[in-house]
PDB file of C-alpha atoms in Angstrom:
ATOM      1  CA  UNK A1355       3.917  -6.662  -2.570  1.00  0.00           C
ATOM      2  CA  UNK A1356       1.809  -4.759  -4.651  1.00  0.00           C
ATOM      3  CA  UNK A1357       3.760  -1.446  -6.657  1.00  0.00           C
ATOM      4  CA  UNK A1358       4.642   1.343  -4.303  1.00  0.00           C
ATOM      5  CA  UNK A1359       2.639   1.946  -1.034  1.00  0.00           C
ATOM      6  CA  UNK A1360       5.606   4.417   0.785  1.00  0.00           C
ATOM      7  CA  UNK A1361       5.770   7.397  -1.614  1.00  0.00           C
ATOM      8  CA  UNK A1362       2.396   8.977  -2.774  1.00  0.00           C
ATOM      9  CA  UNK A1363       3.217  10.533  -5.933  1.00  0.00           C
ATOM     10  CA  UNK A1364       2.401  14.030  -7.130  1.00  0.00           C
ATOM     11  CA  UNK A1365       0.292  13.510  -9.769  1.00  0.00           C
ATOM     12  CA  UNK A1366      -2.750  15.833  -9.470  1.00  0.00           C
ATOM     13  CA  UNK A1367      -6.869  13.952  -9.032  1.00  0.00           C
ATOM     14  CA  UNK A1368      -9.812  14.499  -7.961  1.00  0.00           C
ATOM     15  CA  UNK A1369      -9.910  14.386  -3.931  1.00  0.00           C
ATOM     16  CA  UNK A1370     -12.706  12.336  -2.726  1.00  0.00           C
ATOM     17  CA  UNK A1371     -15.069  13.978   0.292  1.00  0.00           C
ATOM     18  CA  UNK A1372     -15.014  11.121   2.220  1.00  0.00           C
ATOM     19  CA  UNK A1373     -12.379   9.658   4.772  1.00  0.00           C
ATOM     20  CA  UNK A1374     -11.831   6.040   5.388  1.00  0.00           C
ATOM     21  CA  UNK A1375     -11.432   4.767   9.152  1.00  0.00           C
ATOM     22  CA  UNK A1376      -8.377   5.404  10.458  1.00  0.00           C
ATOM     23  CA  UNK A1377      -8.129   2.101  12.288  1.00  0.00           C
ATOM     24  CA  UNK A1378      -9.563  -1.069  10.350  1.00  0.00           C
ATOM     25  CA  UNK A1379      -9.361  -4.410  12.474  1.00  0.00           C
ATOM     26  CA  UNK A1380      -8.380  -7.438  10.142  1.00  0.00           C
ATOM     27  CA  UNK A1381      -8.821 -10.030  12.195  1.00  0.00           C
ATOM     28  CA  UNK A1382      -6.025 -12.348  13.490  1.00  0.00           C
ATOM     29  CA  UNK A1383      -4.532 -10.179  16.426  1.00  0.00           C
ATOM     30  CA  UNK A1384      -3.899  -7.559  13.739  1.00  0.00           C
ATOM     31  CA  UNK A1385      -4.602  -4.189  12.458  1.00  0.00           C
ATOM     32  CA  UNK A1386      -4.566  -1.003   9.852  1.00  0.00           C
ATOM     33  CA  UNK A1387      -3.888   2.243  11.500  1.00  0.00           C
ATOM     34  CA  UNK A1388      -3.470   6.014   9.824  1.00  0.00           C
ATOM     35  CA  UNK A1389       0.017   6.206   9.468  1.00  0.00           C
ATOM     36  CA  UNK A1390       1.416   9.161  11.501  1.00  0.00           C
ATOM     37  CA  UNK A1391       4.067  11.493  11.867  1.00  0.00           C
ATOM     38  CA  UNK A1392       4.659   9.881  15.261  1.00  0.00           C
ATOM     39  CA  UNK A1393       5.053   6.191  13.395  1.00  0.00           C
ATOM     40  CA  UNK A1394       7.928   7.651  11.566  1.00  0.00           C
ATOM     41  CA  UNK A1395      10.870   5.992  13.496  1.00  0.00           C
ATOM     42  CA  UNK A1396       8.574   2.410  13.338  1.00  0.00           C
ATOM     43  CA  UNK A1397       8.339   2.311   9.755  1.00  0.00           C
ATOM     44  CA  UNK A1398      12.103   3.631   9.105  1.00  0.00           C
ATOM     45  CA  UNK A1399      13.090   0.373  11.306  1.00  0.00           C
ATOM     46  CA  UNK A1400      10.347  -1.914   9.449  1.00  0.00           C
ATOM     47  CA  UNK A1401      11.856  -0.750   6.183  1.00  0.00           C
ATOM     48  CA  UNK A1402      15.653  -1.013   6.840  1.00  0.00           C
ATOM     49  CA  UNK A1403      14.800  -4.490   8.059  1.00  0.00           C
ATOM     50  CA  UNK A1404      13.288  -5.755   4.917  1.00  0.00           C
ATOM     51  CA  UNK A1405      15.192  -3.707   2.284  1.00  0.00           C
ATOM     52  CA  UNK A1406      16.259  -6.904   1.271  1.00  0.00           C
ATOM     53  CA  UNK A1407      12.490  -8.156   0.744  1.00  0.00           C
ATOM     54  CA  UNK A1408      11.143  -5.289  -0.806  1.00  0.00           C
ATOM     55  CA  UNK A1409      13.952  -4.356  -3.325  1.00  0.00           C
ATOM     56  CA  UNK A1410      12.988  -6.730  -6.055  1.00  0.00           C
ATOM     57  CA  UNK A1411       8.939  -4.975  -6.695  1.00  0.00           C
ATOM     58  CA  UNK A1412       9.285  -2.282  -5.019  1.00  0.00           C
ATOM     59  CA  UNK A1413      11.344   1.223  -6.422  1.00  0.00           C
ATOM     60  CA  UNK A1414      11.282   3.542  -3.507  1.00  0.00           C
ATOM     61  CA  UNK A1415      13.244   0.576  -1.850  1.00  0.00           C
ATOM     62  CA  UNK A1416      16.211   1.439  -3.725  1.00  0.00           C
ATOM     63  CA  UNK A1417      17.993   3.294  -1.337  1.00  0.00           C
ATOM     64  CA  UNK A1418      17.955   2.483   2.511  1.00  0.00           C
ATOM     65  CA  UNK A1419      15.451   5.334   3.696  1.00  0.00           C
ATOM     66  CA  UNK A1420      17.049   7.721   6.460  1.00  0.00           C
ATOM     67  CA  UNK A1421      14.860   8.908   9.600  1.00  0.00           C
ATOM     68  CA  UNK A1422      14.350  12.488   8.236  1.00  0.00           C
ATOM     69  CA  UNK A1423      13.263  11.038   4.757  1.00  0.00           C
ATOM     70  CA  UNK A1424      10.611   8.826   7.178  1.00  0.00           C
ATOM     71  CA  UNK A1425       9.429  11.345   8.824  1.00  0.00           C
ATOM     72  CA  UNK A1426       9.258  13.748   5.195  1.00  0.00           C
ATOM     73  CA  UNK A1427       6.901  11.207   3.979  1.00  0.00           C
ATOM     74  CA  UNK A1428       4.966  10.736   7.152  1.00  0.00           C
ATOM     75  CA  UNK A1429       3.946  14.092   7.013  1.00  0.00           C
ATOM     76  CA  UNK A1430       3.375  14.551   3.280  1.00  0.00           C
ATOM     77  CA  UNK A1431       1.204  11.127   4.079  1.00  0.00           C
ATOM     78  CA  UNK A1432      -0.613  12.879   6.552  1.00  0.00           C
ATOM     79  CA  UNK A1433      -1.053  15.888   4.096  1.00  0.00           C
ATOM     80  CA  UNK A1434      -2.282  13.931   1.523  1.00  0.00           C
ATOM     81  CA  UNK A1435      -4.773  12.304   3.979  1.00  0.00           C
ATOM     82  CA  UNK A1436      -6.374  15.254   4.984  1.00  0.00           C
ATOM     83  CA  UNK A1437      -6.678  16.603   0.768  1.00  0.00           C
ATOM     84  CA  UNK A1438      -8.591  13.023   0.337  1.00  0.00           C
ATOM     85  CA  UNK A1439      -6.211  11.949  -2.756  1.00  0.00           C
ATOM     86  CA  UNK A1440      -4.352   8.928  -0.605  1.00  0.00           C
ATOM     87  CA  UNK A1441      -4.778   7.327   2.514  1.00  0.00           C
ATOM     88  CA  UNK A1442      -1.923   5.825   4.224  1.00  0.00           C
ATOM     89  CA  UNK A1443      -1.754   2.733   6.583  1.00  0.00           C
ATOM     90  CA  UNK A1444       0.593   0.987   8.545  1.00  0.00           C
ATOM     91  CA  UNK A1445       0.050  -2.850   9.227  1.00  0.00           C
ATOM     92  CA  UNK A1446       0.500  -3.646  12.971  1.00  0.00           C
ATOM     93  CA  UNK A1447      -0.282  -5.956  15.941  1.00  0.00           C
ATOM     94  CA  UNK A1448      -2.854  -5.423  18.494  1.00  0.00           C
ATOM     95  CA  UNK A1449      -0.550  -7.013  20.779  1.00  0.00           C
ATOM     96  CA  UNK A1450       2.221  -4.505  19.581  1.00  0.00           C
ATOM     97  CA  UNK A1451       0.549  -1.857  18.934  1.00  0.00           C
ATOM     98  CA  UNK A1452       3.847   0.507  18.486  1.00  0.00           C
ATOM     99  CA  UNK A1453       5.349  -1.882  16.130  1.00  0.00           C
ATOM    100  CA  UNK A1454       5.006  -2.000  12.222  1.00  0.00           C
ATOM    101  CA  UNK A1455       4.880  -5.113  10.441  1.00  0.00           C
ATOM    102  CA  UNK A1456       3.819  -3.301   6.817  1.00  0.00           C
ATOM    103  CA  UNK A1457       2.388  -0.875   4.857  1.00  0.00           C
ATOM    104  CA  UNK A1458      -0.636  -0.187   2.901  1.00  0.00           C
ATOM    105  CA  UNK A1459      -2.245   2.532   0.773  1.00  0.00           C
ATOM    106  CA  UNK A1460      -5.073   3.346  -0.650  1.00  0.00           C
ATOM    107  CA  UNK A1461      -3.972   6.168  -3.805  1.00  0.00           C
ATOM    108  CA  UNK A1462      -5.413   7.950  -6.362  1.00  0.00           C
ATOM    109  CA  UNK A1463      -3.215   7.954  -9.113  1.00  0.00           C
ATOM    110  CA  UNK A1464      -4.945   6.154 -11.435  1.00  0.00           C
ATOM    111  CA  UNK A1465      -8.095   8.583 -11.869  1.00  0.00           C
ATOM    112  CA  UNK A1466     -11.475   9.731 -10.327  1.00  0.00           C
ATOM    113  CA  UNK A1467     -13.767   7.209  -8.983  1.00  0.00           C
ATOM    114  CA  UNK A1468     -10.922   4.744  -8.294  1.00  0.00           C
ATOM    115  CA  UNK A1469      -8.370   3.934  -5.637  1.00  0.00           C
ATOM    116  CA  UNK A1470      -5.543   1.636  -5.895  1.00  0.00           C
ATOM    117  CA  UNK A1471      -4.408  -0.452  -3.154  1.00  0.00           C
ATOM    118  CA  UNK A1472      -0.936  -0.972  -2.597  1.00  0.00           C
ATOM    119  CA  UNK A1473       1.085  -3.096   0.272  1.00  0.00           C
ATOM    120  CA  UNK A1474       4.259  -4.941   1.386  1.00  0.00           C
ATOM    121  CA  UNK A1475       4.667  -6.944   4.808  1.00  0.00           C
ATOM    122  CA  UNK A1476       7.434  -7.583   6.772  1.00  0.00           C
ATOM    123  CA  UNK A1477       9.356 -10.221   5.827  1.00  0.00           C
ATOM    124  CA  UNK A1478       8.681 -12.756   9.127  1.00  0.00           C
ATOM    125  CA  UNK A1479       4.897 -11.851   8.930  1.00  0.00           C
ATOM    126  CA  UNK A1480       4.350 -12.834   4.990  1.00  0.00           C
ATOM    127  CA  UNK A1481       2.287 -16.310   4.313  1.00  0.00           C
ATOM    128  CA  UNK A1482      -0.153 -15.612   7.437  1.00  0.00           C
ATOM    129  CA  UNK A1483      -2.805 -14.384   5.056  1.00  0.00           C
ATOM    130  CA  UNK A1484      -2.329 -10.367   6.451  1.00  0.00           C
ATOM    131  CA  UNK A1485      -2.213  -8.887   3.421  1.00  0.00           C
ATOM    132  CA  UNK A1486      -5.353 -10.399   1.835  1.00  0.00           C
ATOM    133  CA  UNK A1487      -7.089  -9.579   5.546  1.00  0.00           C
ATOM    134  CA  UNK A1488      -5.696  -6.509   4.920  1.00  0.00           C
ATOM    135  CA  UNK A1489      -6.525  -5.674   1.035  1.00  0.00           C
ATOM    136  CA  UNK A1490     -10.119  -6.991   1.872  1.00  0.00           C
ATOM    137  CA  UNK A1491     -10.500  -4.525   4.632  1.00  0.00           C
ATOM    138  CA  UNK A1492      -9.516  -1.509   2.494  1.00  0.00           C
ATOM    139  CA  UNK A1493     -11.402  -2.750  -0.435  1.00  0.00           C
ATOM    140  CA  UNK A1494     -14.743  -2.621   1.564  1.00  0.00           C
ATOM    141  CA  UNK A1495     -13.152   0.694   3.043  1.00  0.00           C
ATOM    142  CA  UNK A1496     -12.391   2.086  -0.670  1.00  0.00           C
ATOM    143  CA  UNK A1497     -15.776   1.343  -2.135  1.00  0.00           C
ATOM    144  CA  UNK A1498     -17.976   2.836   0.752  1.00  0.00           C
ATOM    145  CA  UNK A1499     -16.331   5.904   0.285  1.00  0.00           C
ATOM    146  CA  UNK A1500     -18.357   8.917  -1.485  1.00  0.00           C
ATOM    147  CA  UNK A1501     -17.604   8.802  -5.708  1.00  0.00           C
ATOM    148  CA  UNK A1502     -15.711   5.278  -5.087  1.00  0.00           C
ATOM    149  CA  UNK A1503     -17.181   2.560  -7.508  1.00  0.00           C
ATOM    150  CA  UNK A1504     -14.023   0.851  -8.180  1.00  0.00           C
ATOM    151  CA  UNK A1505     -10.310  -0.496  -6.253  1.00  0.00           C
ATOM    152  CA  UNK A1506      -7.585  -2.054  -8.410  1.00  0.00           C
ATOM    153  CA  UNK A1507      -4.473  -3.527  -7.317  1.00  0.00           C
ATOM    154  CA  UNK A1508      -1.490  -3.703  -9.883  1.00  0.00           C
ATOM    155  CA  UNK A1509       1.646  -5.648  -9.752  1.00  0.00           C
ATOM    156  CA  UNK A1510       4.213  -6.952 -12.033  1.00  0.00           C
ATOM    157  CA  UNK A1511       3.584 -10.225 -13.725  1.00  0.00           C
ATOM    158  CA  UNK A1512       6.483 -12.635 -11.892  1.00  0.00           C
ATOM    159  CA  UNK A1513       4.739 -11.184  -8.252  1.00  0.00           C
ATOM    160  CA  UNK A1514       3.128 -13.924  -7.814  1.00  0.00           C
ATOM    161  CA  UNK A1515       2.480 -13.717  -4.157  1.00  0.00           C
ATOM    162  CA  UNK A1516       1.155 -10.127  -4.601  1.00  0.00           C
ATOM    163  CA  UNK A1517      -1.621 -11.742  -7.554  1.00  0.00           C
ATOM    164  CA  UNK A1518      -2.664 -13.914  -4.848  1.00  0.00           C
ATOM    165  CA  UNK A1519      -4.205 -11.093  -3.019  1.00  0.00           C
ATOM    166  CA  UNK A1520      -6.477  -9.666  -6.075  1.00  0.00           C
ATOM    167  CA  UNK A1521      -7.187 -13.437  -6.894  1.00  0.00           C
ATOM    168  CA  UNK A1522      -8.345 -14.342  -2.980  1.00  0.00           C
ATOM    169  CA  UNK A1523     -10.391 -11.772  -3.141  1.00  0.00           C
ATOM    170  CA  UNK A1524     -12.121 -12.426  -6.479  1.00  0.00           C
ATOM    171  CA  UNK A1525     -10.762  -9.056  -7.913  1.00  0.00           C
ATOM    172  CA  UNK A1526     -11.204  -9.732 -11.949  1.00  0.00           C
ATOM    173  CA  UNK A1527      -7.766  -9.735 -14.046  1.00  0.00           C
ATOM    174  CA  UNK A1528      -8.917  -6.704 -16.251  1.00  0.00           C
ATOM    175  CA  UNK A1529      -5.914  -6.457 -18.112  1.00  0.00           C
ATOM    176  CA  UNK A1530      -1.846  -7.042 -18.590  1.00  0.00           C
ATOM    177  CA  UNK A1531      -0.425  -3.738 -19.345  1.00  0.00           C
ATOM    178  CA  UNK A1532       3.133  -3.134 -20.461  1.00  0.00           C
ATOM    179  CA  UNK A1533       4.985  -1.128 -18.484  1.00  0.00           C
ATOM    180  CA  UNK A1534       8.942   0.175 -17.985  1.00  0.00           C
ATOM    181  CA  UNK A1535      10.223  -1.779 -14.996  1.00  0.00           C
ATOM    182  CA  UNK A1536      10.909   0.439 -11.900  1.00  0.00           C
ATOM    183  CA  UNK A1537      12.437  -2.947  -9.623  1.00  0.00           C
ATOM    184  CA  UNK A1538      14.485  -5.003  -9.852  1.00  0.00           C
ATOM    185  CA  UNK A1539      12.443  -8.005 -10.767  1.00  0.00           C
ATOM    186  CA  UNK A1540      10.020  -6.526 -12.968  1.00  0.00           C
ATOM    187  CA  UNK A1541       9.239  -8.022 -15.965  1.00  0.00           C
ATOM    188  CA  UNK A1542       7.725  -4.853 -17.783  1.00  0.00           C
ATOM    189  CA  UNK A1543       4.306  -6.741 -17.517  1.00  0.00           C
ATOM    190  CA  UNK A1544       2.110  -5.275 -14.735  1.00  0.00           C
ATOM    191  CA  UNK A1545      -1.233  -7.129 -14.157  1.00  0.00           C
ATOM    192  CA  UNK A1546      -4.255  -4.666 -13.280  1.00  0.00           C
ATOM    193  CA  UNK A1547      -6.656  -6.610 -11.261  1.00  0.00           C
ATOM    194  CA  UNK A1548     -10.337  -4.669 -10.730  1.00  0.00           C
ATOM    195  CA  UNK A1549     -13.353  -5.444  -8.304  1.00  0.00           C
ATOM    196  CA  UNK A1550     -16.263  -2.572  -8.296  1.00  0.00           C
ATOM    197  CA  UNK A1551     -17.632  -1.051 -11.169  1.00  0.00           C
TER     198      UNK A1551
END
């Protein structure tokens, strides 16, 4: 799980022109789609099931989401979309297509020519190599889009499975930053791993 992925924040950037795909096949029966307004219920039920999961890395899993707050950050995900600042996915299967087994983001809150990738997956999906499919697929997705040169994925230091991701994909460990910890399980050391220029 790599830091946040639910929320986009409201910290003001540079929009980029472009528009990733809104579906990217990954291979392996599975899928990113644009997350929707209409997914809203989905990822409500995806998230109540793996509150548990997600509480240690991730902050915004605090609090058991309601359907209204779902469906609040649906739209301000499709919003945010359409200004070219984030783009919000939902992980699925091609054989489910109405389920959601994860989410994904690509944001930019860290600065202009940059996005950062950020992800969680279900709990009964995790160790079948989705979110490196995944994180590969909206690397290529992030760096073909217009002012793009560079994708970074940050996550605490004790996240081990999230580093795996970066380090499958030869991202480059740029850095260990300290940061205040926002989870549970945060150690106040959040790697920043880099691939692009």
């Amino acid at each position: 799980m790599s830091h946040s992925t639910d929320a986009p924040d409201n910290t003001v950037r540079p929009p980029t022109p472009g528009r990733p795909p809104e579906l990217l096949p990954i291979g392996g029966g599975a899928h990113l789609r644009r997350r929707r307004l209409a997914d809203a219920a989905a990822l409500n039920t995806a998230v109540l099931a793996n509150l548990d999961h997600l509480r240690p890395y991730m902050p915004w899993a605090a609090n058991a989401p309601t359907l209204p707050e779902s469906e609040q950050l649906s739209v301000r995900g499709e919003q945010v979309w359409d200004e070219g600042t984030d783009f919000m996915y939902l992980l699925g299967l091609d054989a489910e297509p109405d389920v959601v087994i994860g989410g994904f983001g690509l944001h930019g809150r860290i600065g202009a020519g940059a996005l950062e990738i950020g992800y969680w997956v279900h709990r009964e999906h995790v160790g079948r190599g989705l979110a490196t499919a995944a994180a590969r697929a909206l690397t290529g997705a992030a760096l073909a889009l217009p002012g793009i040169t560079r994708a970074e994925i940050h996550c605490d230091e004790s996240n081990a499975a999230s580093a795996a991701v970066p380090r499958k994909l030869g991202y480059t460990l740029d850095r260990i930053d300290s940061a205040t910890p926002t989870a549970p399980a945060e150690t106040g050391r959040k790697m920043i791993w880099v691939t692009g220029s």
